[in-house]
Coordinates of C-alpha atoms in Angstrom, one line a residue:
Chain A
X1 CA 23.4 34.6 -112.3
X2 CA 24.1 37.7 -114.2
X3 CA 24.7 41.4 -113.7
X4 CA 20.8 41.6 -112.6
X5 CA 20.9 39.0 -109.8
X6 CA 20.4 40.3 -106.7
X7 CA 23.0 40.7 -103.5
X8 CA 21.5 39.1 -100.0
X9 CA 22.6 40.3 -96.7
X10 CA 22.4 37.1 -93.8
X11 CA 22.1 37.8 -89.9
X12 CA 20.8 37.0 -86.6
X13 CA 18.6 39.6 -86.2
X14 CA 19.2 43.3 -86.4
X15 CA 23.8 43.9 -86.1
X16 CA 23.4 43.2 -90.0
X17 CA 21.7 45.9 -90.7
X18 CA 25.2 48.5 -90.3
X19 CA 26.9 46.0 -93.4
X20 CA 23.6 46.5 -95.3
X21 CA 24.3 50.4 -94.7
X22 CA 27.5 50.6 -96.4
X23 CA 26.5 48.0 -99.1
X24 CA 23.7 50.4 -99.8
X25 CA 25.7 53.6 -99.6
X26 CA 29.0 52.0 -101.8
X27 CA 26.7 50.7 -104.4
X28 CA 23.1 52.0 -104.7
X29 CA 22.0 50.5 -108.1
X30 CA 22.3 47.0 -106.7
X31 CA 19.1 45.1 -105.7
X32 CA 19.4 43.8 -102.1
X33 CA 18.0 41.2 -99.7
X34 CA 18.3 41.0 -96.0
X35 CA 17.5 38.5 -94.0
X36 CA 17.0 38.5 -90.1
X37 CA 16.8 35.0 -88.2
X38 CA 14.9 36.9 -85.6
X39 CA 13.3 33.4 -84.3
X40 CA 16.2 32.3 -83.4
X41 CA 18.5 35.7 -82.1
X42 CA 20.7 36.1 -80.4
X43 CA 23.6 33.4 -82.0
X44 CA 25.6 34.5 -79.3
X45 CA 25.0 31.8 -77.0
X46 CA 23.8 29.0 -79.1
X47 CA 26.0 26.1 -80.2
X48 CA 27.8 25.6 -83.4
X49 CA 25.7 23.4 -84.4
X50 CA 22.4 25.0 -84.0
X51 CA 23.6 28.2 -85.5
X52 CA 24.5 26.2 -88.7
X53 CA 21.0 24.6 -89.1
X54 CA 19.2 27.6 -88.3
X55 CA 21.3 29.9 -90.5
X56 CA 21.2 27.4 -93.3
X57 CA 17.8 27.2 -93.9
X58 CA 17.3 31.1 -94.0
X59 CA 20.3 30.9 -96.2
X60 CA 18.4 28.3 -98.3
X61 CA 15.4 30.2 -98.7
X62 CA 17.7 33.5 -100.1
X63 CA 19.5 31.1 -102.5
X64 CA 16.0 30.7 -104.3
X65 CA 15.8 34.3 -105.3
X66 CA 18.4 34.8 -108.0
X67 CA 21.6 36.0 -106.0
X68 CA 25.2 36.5 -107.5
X69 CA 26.9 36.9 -104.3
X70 CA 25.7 36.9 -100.1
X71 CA 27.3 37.9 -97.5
X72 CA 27.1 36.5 -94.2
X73 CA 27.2 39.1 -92.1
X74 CA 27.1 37.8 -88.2
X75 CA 30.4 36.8 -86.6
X76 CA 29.0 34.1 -84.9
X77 CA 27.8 32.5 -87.7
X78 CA 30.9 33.4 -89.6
X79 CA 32.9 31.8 -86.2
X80 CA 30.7 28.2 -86.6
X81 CA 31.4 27.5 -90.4
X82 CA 28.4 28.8 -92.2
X83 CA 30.3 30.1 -94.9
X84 CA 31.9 26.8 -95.5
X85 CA 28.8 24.6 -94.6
X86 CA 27.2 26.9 -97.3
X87 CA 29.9 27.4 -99.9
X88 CA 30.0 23.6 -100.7
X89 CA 25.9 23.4 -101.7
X90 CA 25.7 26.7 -103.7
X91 CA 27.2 28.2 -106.6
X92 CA 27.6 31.9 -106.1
X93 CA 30.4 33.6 -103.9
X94 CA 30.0 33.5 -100.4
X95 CA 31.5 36.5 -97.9
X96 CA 31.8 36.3 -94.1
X97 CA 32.3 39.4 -92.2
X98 CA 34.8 38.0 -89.9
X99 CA 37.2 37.2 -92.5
X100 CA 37.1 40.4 -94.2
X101 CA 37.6 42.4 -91.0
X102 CA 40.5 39.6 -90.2
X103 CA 42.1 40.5 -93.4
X104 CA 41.9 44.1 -92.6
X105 CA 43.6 43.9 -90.0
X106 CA 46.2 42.3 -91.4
X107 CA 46.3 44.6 -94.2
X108 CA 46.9 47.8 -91.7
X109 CA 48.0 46.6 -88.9
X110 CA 51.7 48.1 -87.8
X111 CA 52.5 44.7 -86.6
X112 CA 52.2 46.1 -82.3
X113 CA 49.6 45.3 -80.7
X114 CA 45.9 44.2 -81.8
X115 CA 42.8 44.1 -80.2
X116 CA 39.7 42.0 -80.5
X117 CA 36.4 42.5 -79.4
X118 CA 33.1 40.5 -79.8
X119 CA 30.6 38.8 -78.2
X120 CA 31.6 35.9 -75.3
X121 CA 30.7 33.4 -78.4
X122 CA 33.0 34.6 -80.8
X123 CA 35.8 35.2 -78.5
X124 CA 35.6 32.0 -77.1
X125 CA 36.0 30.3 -80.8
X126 CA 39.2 31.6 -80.7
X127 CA 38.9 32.4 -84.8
X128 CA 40.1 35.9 -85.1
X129 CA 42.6 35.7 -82.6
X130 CA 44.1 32.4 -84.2
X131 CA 43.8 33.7 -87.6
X132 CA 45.6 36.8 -87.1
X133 CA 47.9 35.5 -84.7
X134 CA 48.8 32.7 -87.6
X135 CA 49.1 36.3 -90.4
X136 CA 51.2 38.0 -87.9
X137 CA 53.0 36.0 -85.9
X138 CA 55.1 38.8 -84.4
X139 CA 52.4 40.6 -83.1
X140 CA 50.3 40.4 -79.8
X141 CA 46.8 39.7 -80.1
X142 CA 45.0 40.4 -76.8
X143 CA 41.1 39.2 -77.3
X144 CA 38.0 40.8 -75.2
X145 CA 34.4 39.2 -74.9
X146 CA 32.2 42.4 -74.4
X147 CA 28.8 41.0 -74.2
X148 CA 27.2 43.7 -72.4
X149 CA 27.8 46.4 -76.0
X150 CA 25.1 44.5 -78.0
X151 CA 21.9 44.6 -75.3
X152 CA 23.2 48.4 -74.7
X153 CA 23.0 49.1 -78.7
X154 CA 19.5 47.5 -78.6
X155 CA 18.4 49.5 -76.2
X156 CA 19.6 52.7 -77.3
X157 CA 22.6 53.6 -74.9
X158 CA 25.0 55.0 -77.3
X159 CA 26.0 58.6 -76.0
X160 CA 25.0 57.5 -72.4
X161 CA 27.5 57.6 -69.1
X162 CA 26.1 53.9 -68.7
X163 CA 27.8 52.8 -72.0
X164 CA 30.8 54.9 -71.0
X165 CA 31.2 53.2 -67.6
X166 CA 30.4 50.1 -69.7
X167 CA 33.4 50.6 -72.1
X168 CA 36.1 51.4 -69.3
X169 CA 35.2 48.4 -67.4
X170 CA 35.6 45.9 -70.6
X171 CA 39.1 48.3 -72.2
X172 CA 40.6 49.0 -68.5
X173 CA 42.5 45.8 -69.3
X174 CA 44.7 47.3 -72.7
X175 CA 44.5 50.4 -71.7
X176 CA 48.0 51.6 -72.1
X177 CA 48.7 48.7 -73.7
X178 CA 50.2 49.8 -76.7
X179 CA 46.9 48.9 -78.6
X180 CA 47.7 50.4 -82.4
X181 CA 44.9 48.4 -84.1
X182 CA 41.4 47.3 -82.8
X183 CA 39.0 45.1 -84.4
X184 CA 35.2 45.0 -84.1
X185 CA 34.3 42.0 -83.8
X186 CA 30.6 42.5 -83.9
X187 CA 28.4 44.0 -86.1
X188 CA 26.6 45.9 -83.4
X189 CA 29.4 47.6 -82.2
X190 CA 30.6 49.9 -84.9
X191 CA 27.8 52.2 -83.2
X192 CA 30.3 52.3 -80.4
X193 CA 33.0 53.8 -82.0
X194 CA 33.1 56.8 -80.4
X195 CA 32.8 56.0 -77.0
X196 CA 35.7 53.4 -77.4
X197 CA 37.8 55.8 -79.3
X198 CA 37.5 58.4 -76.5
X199 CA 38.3 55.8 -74.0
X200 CA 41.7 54.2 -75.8
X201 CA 42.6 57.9 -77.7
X202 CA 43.1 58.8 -81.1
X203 CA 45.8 57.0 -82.0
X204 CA 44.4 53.8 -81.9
X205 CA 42.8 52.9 -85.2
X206 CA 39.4 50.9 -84.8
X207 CA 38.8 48.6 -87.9
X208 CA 35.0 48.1 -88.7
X209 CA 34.7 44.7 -90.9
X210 CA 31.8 45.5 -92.4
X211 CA 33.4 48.4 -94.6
X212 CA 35.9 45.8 -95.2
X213 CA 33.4 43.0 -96.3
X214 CA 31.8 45.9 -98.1
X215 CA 34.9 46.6 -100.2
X216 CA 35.3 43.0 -100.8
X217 CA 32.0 42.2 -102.3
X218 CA 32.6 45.5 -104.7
X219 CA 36.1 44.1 -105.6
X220 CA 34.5 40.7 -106.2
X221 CA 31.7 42.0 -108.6
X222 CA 33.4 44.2 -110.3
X223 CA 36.6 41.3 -111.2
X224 CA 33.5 39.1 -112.2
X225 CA 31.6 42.0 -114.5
X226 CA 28.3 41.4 -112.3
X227 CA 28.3 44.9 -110.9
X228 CA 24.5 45.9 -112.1
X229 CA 24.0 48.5 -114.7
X230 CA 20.8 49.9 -113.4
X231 CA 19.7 53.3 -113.1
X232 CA 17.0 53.3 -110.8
X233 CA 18.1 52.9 -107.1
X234 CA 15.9 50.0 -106.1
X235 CA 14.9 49.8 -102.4
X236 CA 16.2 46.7 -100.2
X237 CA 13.9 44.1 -99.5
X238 CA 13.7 42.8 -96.1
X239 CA 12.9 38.8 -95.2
X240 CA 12.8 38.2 -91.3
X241 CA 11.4 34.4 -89.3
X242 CA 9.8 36.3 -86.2
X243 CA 7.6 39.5 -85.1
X244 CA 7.9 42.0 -88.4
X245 CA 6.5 44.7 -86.6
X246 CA 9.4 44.4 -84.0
X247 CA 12.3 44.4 -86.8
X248 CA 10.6 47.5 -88.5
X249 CA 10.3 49.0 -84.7
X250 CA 13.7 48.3 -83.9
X251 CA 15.7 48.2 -87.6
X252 CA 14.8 51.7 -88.5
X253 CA 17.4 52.9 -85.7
X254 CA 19.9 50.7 -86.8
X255 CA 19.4 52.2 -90.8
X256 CA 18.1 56.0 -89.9
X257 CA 14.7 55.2 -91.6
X258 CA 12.0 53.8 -91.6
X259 CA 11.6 50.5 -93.2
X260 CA 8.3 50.1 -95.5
X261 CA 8.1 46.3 -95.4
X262 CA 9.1 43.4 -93.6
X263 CA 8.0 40.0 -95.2
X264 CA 7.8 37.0 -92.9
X265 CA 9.4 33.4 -93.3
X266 CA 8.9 30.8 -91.1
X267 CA 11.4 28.0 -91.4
X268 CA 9.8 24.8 -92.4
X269 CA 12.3 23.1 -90.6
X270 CA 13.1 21.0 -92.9
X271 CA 16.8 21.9 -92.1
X272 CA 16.2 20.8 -88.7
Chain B
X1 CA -1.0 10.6 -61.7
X2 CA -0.4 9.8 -58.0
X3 CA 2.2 11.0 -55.2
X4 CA 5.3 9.6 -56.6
X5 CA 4.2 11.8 -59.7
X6 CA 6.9 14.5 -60.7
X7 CA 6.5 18.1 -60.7
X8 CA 8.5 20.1 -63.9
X9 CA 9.5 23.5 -64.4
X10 CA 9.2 25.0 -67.5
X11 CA 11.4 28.1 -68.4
X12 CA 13.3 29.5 -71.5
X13 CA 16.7 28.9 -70.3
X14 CA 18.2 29.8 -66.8
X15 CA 15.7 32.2 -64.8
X16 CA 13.6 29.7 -64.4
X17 CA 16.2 27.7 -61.9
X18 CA 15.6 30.3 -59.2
X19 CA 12.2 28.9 -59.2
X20 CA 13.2 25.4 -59.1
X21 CA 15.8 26.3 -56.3
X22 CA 12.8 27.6 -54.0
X23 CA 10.7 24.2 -54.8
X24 CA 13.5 22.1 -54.1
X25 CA 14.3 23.6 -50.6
X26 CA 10.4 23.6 -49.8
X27 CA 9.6 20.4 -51.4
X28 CA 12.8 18.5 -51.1
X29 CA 11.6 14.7 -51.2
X30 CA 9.3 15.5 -54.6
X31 CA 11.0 14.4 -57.9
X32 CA 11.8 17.7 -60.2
X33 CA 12.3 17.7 -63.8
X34 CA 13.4 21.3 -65.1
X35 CA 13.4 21.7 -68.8
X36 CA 15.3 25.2 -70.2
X37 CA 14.2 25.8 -73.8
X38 CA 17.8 27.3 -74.6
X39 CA 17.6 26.6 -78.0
X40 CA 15.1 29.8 -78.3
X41 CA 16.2 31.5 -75.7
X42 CA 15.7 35.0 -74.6
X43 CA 11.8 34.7 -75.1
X44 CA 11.9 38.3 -74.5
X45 CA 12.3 39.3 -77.9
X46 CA 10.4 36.9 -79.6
X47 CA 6.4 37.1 -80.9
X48 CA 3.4 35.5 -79.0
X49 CA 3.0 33.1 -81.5
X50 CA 6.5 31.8 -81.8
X51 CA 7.2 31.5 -77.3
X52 CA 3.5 29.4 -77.6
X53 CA 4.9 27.4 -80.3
X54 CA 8.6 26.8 -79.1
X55 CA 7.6 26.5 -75.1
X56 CA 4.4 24.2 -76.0
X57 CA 6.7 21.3 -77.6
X58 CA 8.8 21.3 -74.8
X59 CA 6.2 21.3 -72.1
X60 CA 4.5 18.2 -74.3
X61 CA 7.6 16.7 -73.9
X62 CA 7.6 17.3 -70.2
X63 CA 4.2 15.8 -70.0
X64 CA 4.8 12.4 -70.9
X65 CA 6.8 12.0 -67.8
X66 CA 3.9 11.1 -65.4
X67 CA 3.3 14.3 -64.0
X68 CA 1.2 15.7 -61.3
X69 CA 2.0 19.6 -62.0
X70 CA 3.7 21.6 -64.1
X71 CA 4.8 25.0 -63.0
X72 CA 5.4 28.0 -65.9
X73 CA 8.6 29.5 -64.6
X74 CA 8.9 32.1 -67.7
X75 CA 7.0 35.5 -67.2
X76 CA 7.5 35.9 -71.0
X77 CA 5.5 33.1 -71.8
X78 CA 2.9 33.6 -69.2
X79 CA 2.2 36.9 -70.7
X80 CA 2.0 34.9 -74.4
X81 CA -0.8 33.0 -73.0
X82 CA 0.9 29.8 -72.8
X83 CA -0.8 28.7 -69.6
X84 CA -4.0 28.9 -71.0
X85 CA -3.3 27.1 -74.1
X86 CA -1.6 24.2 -72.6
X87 CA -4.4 23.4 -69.3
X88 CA -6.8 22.8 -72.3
X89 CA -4.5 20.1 -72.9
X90 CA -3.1 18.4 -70.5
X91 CA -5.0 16.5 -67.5
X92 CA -2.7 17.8 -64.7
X93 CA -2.4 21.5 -62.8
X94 CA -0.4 24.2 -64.7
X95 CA 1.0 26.8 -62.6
X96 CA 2.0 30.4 -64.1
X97 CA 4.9 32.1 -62.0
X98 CA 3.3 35.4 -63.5
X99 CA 0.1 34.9 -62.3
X100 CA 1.3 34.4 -58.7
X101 CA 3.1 36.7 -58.6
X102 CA 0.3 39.2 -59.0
X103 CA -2.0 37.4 -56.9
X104 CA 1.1 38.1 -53.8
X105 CA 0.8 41.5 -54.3
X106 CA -2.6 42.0 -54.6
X107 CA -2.8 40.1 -51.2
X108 CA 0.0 42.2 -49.5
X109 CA -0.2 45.5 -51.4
X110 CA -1.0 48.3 -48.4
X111 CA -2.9 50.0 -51.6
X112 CA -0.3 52.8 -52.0
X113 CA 1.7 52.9 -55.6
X114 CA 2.7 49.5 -56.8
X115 CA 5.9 49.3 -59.3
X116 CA 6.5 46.3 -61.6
X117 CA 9.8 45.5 -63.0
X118 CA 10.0 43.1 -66.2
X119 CA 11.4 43.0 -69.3
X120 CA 10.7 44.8 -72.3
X121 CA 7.8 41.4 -73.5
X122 CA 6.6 41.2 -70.3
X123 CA 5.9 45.0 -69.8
X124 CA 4.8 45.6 -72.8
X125 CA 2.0 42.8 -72.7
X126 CA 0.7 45.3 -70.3
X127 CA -0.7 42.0 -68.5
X128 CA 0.7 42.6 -65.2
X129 CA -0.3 46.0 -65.1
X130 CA -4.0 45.0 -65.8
X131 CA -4.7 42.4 -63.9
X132 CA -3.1 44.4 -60.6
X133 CA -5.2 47.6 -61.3
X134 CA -8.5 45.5 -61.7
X135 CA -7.9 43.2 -58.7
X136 CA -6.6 47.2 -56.9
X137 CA -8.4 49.8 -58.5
X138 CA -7.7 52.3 -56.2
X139 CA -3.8 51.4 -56.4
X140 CA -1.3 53.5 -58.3
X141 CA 0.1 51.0 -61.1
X142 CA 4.0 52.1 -62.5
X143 CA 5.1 49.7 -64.7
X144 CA 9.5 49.7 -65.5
X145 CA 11.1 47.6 -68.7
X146 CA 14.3 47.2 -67.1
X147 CA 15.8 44.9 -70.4
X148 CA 19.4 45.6 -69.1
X149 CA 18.6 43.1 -66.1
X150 CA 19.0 40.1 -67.8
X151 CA 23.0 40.1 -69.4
X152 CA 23.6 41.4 -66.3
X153 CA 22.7 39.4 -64.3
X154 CA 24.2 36.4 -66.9
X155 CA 27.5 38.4 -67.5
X156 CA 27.7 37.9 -62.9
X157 CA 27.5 41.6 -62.6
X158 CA 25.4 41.3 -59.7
X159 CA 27.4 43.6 -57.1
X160 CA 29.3 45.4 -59.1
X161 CA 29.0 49.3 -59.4
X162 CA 27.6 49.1 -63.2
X163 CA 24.8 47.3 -62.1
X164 CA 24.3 49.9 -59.2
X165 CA 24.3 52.6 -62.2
X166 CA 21.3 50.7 -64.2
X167 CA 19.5 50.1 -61.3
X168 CA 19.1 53.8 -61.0
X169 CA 18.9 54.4 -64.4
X170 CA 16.0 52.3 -64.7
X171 CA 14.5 53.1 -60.9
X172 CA 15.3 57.0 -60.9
X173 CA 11.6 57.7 -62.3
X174 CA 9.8 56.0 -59.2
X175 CA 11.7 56.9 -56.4
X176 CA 10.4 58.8 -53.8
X177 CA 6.8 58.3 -55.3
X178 CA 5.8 56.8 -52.5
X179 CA 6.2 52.9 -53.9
X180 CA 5.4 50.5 -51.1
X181 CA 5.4 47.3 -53.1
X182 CA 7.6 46.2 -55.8
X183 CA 7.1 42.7 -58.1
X184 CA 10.3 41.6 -59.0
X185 CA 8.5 40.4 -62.6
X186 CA 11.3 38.4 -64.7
X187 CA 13.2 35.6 -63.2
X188 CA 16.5 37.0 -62.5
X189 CA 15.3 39.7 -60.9
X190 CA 15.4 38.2 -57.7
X191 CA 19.4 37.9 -58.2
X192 CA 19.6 42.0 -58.0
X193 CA 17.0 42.0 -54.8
X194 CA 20.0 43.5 -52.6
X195 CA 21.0 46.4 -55.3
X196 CA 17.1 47.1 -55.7
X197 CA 16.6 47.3 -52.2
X198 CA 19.2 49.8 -51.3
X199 CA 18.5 51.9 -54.4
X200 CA 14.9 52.2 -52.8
X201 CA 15.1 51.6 -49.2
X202 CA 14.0 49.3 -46.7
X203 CA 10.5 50.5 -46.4
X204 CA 9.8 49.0 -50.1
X205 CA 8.4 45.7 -50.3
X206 CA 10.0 43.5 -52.7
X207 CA 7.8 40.6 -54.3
X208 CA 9.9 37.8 -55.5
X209 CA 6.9 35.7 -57.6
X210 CA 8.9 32.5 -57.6
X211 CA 8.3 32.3 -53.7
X212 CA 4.9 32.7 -54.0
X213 CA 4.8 30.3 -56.7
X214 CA 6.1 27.3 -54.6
X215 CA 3.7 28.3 -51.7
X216 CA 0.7 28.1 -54.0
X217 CA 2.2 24.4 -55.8
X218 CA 2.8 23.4 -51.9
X219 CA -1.0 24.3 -51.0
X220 CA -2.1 22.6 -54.2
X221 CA -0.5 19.6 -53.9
X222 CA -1.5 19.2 -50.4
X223 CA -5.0 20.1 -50.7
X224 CA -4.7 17.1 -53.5
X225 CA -2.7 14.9 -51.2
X226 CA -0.5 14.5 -53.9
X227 CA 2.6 15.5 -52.0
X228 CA 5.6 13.2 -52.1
X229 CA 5.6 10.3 -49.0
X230 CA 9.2 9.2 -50.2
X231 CA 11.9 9.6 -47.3
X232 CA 15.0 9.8 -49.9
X233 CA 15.8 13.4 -51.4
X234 CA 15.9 13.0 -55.7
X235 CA 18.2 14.9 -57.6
X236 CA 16.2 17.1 -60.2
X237 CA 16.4 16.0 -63.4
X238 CA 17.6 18.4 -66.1
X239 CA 16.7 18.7 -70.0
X240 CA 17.6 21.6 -72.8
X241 CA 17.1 22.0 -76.1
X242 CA 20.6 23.3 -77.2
X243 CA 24.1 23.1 -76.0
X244 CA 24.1 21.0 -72.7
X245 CA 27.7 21.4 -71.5
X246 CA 27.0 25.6 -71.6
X247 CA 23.8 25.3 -69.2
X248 CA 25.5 23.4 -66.8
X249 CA 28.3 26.1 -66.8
X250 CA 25.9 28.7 -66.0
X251 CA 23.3 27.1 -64.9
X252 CA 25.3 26.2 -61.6
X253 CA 25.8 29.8 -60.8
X254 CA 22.1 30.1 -60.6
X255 CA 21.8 27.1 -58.1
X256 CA 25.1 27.7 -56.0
X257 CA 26.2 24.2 -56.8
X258 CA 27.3 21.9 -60.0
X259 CA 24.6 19.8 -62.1
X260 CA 25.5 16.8 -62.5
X261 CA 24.1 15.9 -65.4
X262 CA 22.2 17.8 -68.2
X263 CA 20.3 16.2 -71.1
X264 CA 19.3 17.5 -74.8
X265 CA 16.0 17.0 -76.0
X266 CA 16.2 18.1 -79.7
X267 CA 13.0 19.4 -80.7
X268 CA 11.0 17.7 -83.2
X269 CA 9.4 20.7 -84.3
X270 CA 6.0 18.7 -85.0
X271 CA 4.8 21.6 -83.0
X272 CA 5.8 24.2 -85.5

């Protein structure tokens, strides 16, 4: 592993894609991988278990390719262990999202109210909310499983009165709350940051991990002197286990552009 | 294979159990074995290659339980072909939901302007839409991806003004063209029949393919005489391949009543 190794980016499918974005942006000379378990997305409702073996084996596969750091960047695998399952076998650093947008949090937080939000899966593992709660004990944490955001993201509902209607009937609850702080707890849902800051004001601020997890893996790098010294501005390279075509279809609206290639892995299930 | 044979359904995960429900209340003294592939659940998303590959292990699976049909409750992997590729197989009937589906409207269709509804796999196949205009040439054909269906109908918005907005989101283009019959293509369809129905009036006729699905297993079995002499009433038999204790959570708000028992077949992946 050296300053030359390359940076991988792990998800489900496509919610990745927005950490990839800000990796890309905050440090364009580094060479990156992402990977999309699109045989197996959504996580969201799969169990621990499964989520572990399928991610591990995509994991696997990146860990053959020179890496000094990857970043797990799905909240439901972040919420069943991976990056403990993984950290254990393999001897780069290992970044979840979820703790880095946890830590965030805690960081800004003015110690009121916080909000969570994220799919029904990683609500119901109870890790951000125990986590922070645990960091700041004084404050209330009020969790929210929104699991209608991510199929209105993928189908291309941002700016729409559905997604609007959508977002009142999921923040109706803290409304008026005293929110000061809101996570996003899923990687899809950054794209809804505008409608859910028109719907709890201004004044709430609305914490995106990945530009946390971002930071982090800069920090990292930089503390270890494996930040690359390249010129050139090498273009990511994109691994997926299902239906290319679809991830090009459907990734390039997640990224702004197209996507050149997509190569294909199918798990050998050896994992399994 | 004789009378006391067992018929299974076959679906990705839940949809399928509105199938199942309809056999059980026609066929209540035959022996049902349902098997919900959650472990690769929504097929929706996922390539040909990979719903013939994940739904063919399972269904192999299925067949060694002395079988005298097997019924294809999954428009998604109808449309992948999986039918087909399994009846070269196996000895006993298969039975493709999709398939009668279409063959219900072509009977009933007063040759006007014929709307599909599926989701985005199924629709795009295009197979619905083909088969209909060749068996109705002179029939108008509108075909509708309505993708947002599905978590809504899993997230229990089923009367609930948000799913009134989608449904005329998605059914604003065809109404008042003149549709006089409308295939309910996906599963969980059936589940929004009422906010459909009103959206387009009582003069629309709504196909349901699960319905005709059962009648044509019924007619099949008895033209066989393979239908069930036993006097007792079995409880269906339930298997998954992922995360047991979750599909009997929601699995018994499909069926209106609790299951029992659910059981995990792992898959071996020799199929992959």
């Amino acid at each position: 592993m050296d300053r030359n190794s390359s940076i991988a980016v792990f998800d489900s499918g496509f919610g990745g894609l927005t950490v990839m974005c800000a990796l890309k942006a905050a440090l364009p000379h580094e060479n990156i991988l992402y990977f999309g378990d699109t045989a197996h997305l959504p996580y969201g409702n799969k169990s621990r278990e499964a989520i572990v073996r399928y991610a591990s084996e995509c994991c696997l596969f990146l860990a053959q390719k020179n890496l000094k750091l990857l970043i797990i960047a799905c909240h439901s695998a972040c919420s069943a262990g991976l990056v403990e399952a993984l950290q254990e076998q393999l001897p780069f650093p290992i970044i979840g999202v979820t703790s880095c947008g946890i830590e965030e949090v805690v960081r800004v937080s003015l110690g009121g109210h916080v909000a969570i939000l994220g799919t029904r899966a990683t609500i119901s593992s109870g890790l951000f909310q125990k986590q922070i709660q645990t960091k700041l004990p004084k404050t209330q944490v009020t969790a929210l499983a929104c699991p209608l955001f991510v199929p209105l993201v993928e189908e291309g509902f941002i700016e729409h009165p559905l997604t609007e209607m959508v977002v009142k009937e999921y923040l109706g609850e803290v409304k008026g709350q005293g929110i000061d702080t809101l996570l996003l707890g899923c990687t899809h849902y950054p794209l809804l940051k505008k409608a859910i800051q028109k719907e709890l004001g201004e004044g709430v601020l609305l914490i995106d991990p990945a530009l946390a997890c971002v930071q982090k893996a800069s920090d990292l790098l930089k503390k270890e002197a494996l930040l690359s010294e390249r010129i050139e501005e090498p273009p990511a390279q994109f691994f997926v286990s299902d239906d290319a075509e679809k991830f090009k279809e459907l990734g390039q609206y997640f990224l702004g552009h197209c996507i050149p290639s997509v190569a294909l892995y199918l798990p050998s299930n050896k994992a399994l």
